[in-house]
Short mmCIF file of C-alpha atoms and ligand atoms in Angstrom, two decimals:
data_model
loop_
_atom_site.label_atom_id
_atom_site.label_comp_id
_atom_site.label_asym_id
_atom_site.label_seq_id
_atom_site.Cartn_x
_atom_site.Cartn_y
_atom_site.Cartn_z
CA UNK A 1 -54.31 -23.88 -43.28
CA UNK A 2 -55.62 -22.16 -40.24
CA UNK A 3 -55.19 -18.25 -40.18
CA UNK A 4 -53.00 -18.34 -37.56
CA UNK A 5 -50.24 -20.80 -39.71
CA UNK A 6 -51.07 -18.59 -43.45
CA UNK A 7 -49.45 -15.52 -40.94
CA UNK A 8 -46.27 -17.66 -39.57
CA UNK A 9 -45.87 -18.70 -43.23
CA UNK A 10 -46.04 -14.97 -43.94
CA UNK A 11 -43.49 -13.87 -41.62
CA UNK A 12 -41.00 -16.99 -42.01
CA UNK A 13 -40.85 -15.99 -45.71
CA UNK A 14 -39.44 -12.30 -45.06
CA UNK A 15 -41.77 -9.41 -45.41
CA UNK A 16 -38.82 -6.99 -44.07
CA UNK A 17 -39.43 -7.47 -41.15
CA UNK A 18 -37.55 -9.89 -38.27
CA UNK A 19 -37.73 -13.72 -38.82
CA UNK A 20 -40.08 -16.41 -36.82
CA UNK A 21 -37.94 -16.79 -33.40
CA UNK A 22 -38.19 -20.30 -32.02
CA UNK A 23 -38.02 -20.07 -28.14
CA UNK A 24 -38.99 -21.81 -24.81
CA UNK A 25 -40.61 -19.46 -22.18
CA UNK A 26 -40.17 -20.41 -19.12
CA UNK A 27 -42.57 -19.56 -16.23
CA UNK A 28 -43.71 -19.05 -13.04
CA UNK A 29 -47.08 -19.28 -14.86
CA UNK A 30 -49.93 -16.85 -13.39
CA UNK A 31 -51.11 -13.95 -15.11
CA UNK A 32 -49.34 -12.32 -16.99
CA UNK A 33 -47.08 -15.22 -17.14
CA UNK A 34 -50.19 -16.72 -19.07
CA UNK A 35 -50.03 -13.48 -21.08
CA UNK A 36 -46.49 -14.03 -21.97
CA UNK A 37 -47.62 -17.56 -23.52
CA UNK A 38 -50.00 -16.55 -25.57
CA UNK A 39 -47.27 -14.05 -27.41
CA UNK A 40 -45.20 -17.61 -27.67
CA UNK A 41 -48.33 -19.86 -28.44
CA UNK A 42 -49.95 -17.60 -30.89
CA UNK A 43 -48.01 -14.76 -32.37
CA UNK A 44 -47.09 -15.21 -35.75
CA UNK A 45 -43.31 -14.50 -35.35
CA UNK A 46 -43.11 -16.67 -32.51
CA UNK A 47 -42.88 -20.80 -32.56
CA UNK A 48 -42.92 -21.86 -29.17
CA UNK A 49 -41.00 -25.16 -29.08
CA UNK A 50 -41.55 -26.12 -25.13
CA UNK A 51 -42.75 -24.50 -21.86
CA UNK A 52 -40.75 -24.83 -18.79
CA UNK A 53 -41.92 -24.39 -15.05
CA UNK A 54 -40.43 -23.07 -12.46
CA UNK A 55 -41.40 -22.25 -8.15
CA UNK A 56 -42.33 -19.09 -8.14
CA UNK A 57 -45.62 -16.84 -7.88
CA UNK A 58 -47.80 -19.86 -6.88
CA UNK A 59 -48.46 -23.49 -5.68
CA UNK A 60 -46.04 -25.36 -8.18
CA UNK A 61 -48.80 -27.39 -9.53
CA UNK A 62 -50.94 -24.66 -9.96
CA UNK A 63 -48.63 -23.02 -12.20
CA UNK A 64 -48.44 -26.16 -14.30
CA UNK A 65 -52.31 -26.17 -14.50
CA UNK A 66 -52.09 -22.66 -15.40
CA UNK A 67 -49.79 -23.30 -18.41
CA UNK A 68 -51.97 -25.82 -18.94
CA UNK A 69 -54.71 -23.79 -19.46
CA UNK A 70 -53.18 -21.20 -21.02
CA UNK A 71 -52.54 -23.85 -24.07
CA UNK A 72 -56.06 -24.76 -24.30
CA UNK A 73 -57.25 -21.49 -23.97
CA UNK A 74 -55.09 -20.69 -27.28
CA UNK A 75 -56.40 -23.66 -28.85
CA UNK A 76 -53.50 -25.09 -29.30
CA UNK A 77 -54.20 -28.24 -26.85
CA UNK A 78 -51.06 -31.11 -26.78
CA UNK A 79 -49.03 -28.93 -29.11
CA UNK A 80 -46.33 -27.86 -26.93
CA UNK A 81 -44.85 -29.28 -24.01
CA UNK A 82 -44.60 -28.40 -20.87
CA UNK A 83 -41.88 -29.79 -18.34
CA UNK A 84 -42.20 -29.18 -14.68
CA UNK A 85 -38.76 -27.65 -13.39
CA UNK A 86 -37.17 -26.63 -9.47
CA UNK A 87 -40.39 -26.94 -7.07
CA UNK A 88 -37.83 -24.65 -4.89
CA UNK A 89 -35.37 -21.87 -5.41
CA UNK A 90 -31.65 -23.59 -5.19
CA UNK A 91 -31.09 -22.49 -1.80
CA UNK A 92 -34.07 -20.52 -0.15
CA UNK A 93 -37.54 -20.98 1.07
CA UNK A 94 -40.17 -20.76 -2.03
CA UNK A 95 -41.62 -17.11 -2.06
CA UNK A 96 -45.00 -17.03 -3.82
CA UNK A 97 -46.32 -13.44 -5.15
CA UNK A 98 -49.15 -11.74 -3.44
CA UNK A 99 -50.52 -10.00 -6.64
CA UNK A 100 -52.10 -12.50 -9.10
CA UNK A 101 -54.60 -15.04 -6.99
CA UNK A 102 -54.43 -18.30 -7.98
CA UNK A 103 -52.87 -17.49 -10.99
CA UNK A 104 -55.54 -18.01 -12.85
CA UNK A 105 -58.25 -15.34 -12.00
CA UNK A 106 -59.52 -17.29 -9.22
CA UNK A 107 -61.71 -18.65 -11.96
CA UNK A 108 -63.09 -22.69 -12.49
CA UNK A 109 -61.38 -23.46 -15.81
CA UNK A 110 -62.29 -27.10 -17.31
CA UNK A 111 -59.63 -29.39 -16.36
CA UNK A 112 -57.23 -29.26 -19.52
CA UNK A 113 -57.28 -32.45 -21.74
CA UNK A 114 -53.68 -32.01 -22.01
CA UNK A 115 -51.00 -33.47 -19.63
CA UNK A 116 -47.48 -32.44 -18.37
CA UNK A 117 -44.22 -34.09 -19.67
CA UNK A 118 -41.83 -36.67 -17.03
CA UNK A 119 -38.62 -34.98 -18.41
CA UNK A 120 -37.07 -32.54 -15.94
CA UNK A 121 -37.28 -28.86 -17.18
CA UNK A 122 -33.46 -28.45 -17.23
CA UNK A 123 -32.66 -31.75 -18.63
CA UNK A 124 -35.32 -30.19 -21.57
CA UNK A 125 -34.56 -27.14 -21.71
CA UNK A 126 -30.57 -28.79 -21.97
CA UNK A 127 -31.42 -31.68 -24.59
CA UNK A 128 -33.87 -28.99 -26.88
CA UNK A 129 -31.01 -26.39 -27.25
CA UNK A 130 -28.29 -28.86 -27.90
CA UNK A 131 -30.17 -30.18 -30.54
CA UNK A 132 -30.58 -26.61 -32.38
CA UNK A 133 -27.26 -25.03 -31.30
CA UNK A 134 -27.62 -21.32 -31.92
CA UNK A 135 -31.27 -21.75 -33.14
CA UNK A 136 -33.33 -21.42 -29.65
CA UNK A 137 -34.05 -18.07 -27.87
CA UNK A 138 -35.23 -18.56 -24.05
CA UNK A 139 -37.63 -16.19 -22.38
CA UNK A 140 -37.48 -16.87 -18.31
CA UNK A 141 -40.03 -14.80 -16.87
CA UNK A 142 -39.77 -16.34 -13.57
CA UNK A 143 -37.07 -17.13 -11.01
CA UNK A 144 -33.96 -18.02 -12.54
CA UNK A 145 -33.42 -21.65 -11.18
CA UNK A 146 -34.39 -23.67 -13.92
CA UNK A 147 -32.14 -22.00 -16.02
CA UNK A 148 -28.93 -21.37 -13.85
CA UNK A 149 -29.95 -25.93 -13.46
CA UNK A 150 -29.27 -26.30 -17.17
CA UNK A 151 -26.26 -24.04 -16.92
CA UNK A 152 -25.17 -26.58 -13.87
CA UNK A 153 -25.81 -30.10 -16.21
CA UNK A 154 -24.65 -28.47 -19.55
CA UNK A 155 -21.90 -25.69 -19.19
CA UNK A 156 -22.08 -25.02 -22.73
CA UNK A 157 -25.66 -24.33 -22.67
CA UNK A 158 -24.98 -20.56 -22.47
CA UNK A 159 -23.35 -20.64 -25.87
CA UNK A 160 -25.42 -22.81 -27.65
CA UNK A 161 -28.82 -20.92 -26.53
CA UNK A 162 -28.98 -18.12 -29.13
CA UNK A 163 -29.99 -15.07 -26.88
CA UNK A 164 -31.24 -15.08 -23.34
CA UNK A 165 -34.47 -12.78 -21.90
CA UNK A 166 -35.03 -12.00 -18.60
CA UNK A 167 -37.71 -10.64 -16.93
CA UNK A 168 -36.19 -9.00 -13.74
CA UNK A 169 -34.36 -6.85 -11.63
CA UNK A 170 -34.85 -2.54 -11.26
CA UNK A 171 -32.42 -0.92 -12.91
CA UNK A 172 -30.92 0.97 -9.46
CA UNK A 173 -34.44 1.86 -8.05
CA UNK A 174 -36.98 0.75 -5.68
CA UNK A 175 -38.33 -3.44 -6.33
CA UNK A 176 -41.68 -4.64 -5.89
CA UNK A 177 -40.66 -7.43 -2.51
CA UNK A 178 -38.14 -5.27 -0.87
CA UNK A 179 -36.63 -1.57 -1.69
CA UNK A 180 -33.84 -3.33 -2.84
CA UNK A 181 -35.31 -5.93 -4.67
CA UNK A 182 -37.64 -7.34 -7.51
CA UNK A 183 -39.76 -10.33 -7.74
CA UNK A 184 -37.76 -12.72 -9.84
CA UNK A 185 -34.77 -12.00 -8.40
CA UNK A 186 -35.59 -12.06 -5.08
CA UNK A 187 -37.30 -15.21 -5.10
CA UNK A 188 -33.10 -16.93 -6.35
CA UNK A 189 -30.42 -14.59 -6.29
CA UNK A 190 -27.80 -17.41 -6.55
CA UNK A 191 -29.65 -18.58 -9.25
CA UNK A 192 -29.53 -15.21 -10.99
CA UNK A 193 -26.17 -14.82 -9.91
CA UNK A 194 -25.23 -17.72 -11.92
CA UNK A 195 -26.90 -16.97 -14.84
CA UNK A 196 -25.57 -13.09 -15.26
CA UNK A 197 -22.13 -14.61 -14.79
CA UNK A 198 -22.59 -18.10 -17.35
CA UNK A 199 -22.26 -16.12 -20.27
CA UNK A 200 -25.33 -15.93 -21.76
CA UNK A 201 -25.83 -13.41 -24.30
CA UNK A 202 -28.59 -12.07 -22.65
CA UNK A 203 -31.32 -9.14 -22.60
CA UNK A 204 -33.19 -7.77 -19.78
CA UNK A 205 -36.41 -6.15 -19.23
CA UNK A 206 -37.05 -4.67 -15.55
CA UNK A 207 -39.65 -3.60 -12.92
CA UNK A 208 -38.32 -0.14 -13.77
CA UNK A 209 -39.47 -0.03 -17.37
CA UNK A 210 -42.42 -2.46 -16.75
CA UNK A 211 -43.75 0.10 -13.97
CA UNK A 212 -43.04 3.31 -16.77
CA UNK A 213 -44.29 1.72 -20.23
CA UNK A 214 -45.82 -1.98 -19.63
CA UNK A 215 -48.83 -0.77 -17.35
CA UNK A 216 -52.36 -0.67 -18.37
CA UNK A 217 -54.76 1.47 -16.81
CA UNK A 218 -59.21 0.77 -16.61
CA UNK A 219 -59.37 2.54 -19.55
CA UNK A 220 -56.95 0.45 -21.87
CA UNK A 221 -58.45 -2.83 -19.94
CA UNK A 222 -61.90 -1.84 -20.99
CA UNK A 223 -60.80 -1.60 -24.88
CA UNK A 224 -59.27 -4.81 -24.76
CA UNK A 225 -62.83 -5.95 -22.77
CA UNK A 226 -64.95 -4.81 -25.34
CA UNK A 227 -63.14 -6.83 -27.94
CA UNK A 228 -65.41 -9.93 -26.55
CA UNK A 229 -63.03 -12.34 -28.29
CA UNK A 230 -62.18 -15.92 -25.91
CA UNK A 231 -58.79 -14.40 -25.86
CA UNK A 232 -59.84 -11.08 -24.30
CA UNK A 233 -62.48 -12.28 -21.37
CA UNK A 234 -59.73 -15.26 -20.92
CA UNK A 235 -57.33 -11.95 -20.03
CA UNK A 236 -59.50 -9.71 -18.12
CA UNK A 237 -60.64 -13.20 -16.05
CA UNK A 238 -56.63 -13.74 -15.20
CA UNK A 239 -55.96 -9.81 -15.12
CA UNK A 240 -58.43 -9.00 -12.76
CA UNK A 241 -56.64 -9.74 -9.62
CA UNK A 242 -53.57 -8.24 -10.84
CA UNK A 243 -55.49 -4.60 -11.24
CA UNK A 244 -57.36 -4.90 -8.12
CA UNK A 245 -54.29 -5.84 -6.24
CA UNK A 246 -52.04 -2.97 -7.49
CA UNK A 247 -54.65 -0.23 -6.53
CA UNK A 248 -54.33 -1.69 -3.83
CA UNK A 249 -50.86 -0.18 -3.48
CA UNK A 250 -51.55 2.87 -5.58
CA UNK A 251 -50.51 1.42 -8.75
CA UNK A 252 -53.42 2.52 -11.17
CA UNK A 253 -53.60 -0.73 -13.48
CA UNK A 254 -52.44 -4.06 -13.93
CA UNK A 255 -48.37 -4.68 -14.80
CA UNK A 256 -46.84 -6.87 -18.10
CA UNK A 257 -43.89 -7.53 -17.55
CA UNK A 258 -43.55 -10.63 -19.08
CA UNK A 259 -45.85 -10.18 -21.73
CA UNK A 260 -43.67 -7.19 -23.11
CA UNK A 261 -40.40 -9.51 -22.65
CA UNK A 262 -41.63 -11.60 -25.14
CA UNK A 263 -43.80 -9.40 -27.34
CA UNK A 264 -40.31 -7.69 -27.76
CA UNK A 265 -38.47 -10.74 -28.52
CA UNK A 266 -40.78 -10.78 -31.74
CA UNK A 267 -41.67 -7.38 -32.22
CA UNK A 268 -37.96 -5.69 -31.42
CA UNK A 269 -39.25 -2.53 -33.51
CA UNK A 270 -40.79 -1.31 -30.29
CA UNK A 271 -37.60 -1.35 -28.59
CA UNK A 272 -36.77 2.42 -28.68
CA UNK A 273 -33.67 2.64 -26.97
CA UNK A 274 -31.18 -0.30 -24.93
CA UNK A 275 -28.12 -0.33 -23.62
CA UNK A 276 -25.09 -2.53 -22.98
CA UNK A 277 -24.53 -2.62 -18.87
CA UNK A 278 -23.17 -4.53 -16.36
CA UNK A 279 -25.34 -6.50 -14.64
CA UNK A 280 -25.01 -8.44 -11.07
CA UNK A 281 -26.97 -9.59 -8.47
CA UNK A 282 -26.76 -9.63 -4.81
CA UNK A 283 -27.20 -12.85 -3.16
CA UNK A 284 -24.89 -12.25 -0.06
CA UNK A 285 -26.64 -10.13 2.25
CA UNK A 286 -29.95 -10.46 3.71
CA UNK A 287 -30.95 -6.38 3.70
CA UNK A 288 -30.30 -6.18 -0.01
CA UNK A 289 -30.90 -9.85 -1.14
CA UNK A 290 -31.43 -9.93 -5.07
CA UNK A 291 -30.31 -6.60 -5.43
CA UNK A 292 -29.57 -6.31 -9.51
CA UNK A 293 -26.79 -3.58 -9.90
CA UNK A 294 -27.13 -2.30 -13.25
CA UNK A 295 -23.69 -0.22 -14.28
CA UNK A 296 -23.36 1.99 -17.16
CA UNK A 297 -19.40 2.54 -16.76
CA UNK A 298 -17.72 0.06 -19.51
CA UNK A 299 -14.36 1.22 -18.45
CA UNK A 300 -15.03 0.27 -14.60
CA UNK A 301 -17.14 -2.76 -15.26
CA UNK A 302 -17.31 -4.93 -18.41
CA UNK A 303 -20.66 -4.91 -19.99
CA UNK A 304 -22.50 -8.49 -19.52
CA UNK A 305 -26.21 -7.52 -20.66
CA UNK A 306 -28.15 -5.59 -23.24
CA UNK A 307 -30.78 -3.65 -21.02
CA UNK A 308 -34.12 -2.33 -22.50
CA UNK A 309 -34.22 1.56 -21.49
CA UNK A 310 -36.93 2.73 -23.89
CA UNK A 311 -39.85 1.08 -25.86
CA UNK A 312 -42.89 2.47 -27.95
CA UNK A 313 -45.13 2.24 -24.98
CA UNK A 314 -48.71 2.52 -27.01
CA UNK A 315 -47.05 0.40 -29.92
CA UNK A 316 -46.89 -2.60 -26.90
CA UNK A 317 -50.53 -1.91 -25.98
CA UNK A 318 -51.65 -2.24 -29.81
CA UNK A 319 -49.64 -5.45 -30.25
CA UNK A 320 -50.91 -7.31 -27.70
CA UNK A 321 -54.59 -6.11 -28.53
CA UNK A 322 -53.83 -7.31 -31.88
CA UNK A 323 -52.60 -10.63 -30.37
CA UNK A 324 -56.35 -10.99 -28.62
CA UNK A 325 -57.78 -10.34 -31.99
CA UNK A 326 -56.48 -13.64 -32.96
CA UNK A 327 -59.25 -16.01 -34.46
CA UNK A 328 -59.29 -19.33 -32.92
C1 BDR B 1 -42.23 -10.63 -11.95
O1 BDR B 1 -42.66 -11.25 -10.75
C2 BDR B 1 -43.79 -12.03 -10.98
O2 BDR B 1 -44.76 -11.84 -10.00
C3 BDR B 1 -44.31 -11.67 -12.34
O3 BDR B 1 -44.81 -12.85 -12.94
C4 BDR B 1 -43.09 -11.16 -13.07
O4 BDR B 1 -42.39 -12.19 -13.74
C5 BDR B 1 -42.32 -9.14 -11.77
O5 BDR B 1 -41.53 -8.74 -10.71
CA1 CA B 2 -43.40 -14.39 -14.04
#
């Protein structure tokens, strides 16, 4: 029994703390999209049952490549599948992200041994959860259109996926494409309109709290460096761009959002504080175009998310370095 299974065992048989969470990420894999994997791939709370793709931060097929890579990079080649989803957004142009290269640290990677599945990443993401009603959780750390796709085939799907985690949106302050709007969001605000309104029971984790508690600076990139594990120079290899792209802008370190949406999936003792809001998305005008309205008022507007407001920013840092730690 490898190391990494003697710790799932571990958690799946209670030790106080939260059960293994069986989930599907799905991606817009670059970066810390990648990151985000690894917490699925090789965390001990997490099984990661299938990975999903979706258009967003670049060249579709480089994103499967990059999931691709991810896998092997975890040692966990031809263990879990990944399904190609939407090349495009549901109704607009494709939008790639300026901040992560190639997705893959502008770095020559062997080609991976492993392949990617025919079956659509709806129709999988659709026939996986309706096999384990209640059972799966999905991460989406990308655009939204693979997901609000399943919603369209299976209109149940919102009830039978157990809870719902979305990287996106600011929670009423400035985005990372436009004032008005963040990445994810941005890229399909119809899509994201349609999931905030399917019914989802659903969690998010924003640009806000990513820029406030999920951002690493030279100094906490260096510890993680100096580990010299193949988990840690595969990171600072796919970081790199990230970092010098965001001083770039005067942003002094490299952002994880996704990586923190599902490090809190399993690790929801670092969530410090959340609230229930109402959440919407704006997908009608061009000035404000995946605009996420996030309102606190219950009695004006009835509550359709859990937002994360507060986490144990140092206890995120420590978990993921942990995570690197892991012997392959
Ligand atoms: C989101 O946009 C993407 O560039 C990142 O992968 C993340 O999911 C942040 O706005
Ligand atoms: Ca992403």
């Amino acid at each position: 029994m490898s190391e990494r299974d003697a710790l799932s065992e571990e958690a799946a048989q209670g030790d106080g703390g939260p059960a293994t969470r069986r989930m599907i990420i799905d991606t817009d894999t670059a970066a810390d999209d990648s990151f985000a994997l690894l917490v699925g791939l090789l965390h001990p709370r997490a099984s990661l049952e299938a990975i999903t793709v979706v258009a967003g931060n670049v060249e579709f097929e480089q994103e499967l490549q990059n999931a691709l890579i991810t896998i092997e990079a975890s040692g966990r080649a031809g263990e879990v599948a990944v399904f190609p989803g939407a090349r495009v957004p549901l109704r607009r142009e494709w939008h790639p992200a300026s901040a992560h290269g190639d997705g893959k640290g502008n770095h020559d990677f062997p080609h991976p041994a492993q392949s990617v599945s025919e079956e659509h990443a709806a129709e999988a993401l659709v026939r996986i959860v309706d096999a384990n009603p209640g059972e799966i959780d999905v991460v989406a750390i990308g655009p939204l259109t693979n997901i609000a796709t399943a919603v369209l085939l299976d209109r149940d799907f919102p009830a039978k996926v157990r809870e719902l985690w979305v990287m996106g949106g600011c929670d009423n302050s400035v985005g990372n494409v436009t004032a008005a709007a963040e990445y994810n969001f941005y890229v399909d605000p119809e899509a994201a309109d349609i999931v905030f309104t399917a019914g989802f029971d659903v969690t998010v984790v924003t640009w806000t709290l990513t820029l406030a508690r999920a951002l690493w600076n030279r100094e906490q990139l260096a510890r993680i460096e100096a580990l010299g594990t193949p988990l840690s120079r595969f990171f600072t290899i796919l970081d790199t761009p990230n970092l010098e792209f965001n001083e770039g802008v005067s942003i002094y370190g490299s952002t994880h959002p996704d990586s923190l949406t599902a490090m809190l999936l399993v690790r929801p003792d670092l969530i410090e504080r959340s609230s229930r809001k109402f959440v919407a998305i704006e997908h009608g005008s061009e000035l404000t175009r995946g605009y996420s309205l996030f309102d606190d008022r219950a009695d004006r507007n009835a509550p359709n998310a859990r937002v994360i407001d507060e986490i144990d920013e140092a206890g995120f840092f420590e978990a993921y370095l942990e995570l690197l730690r892991t012997p392959l």
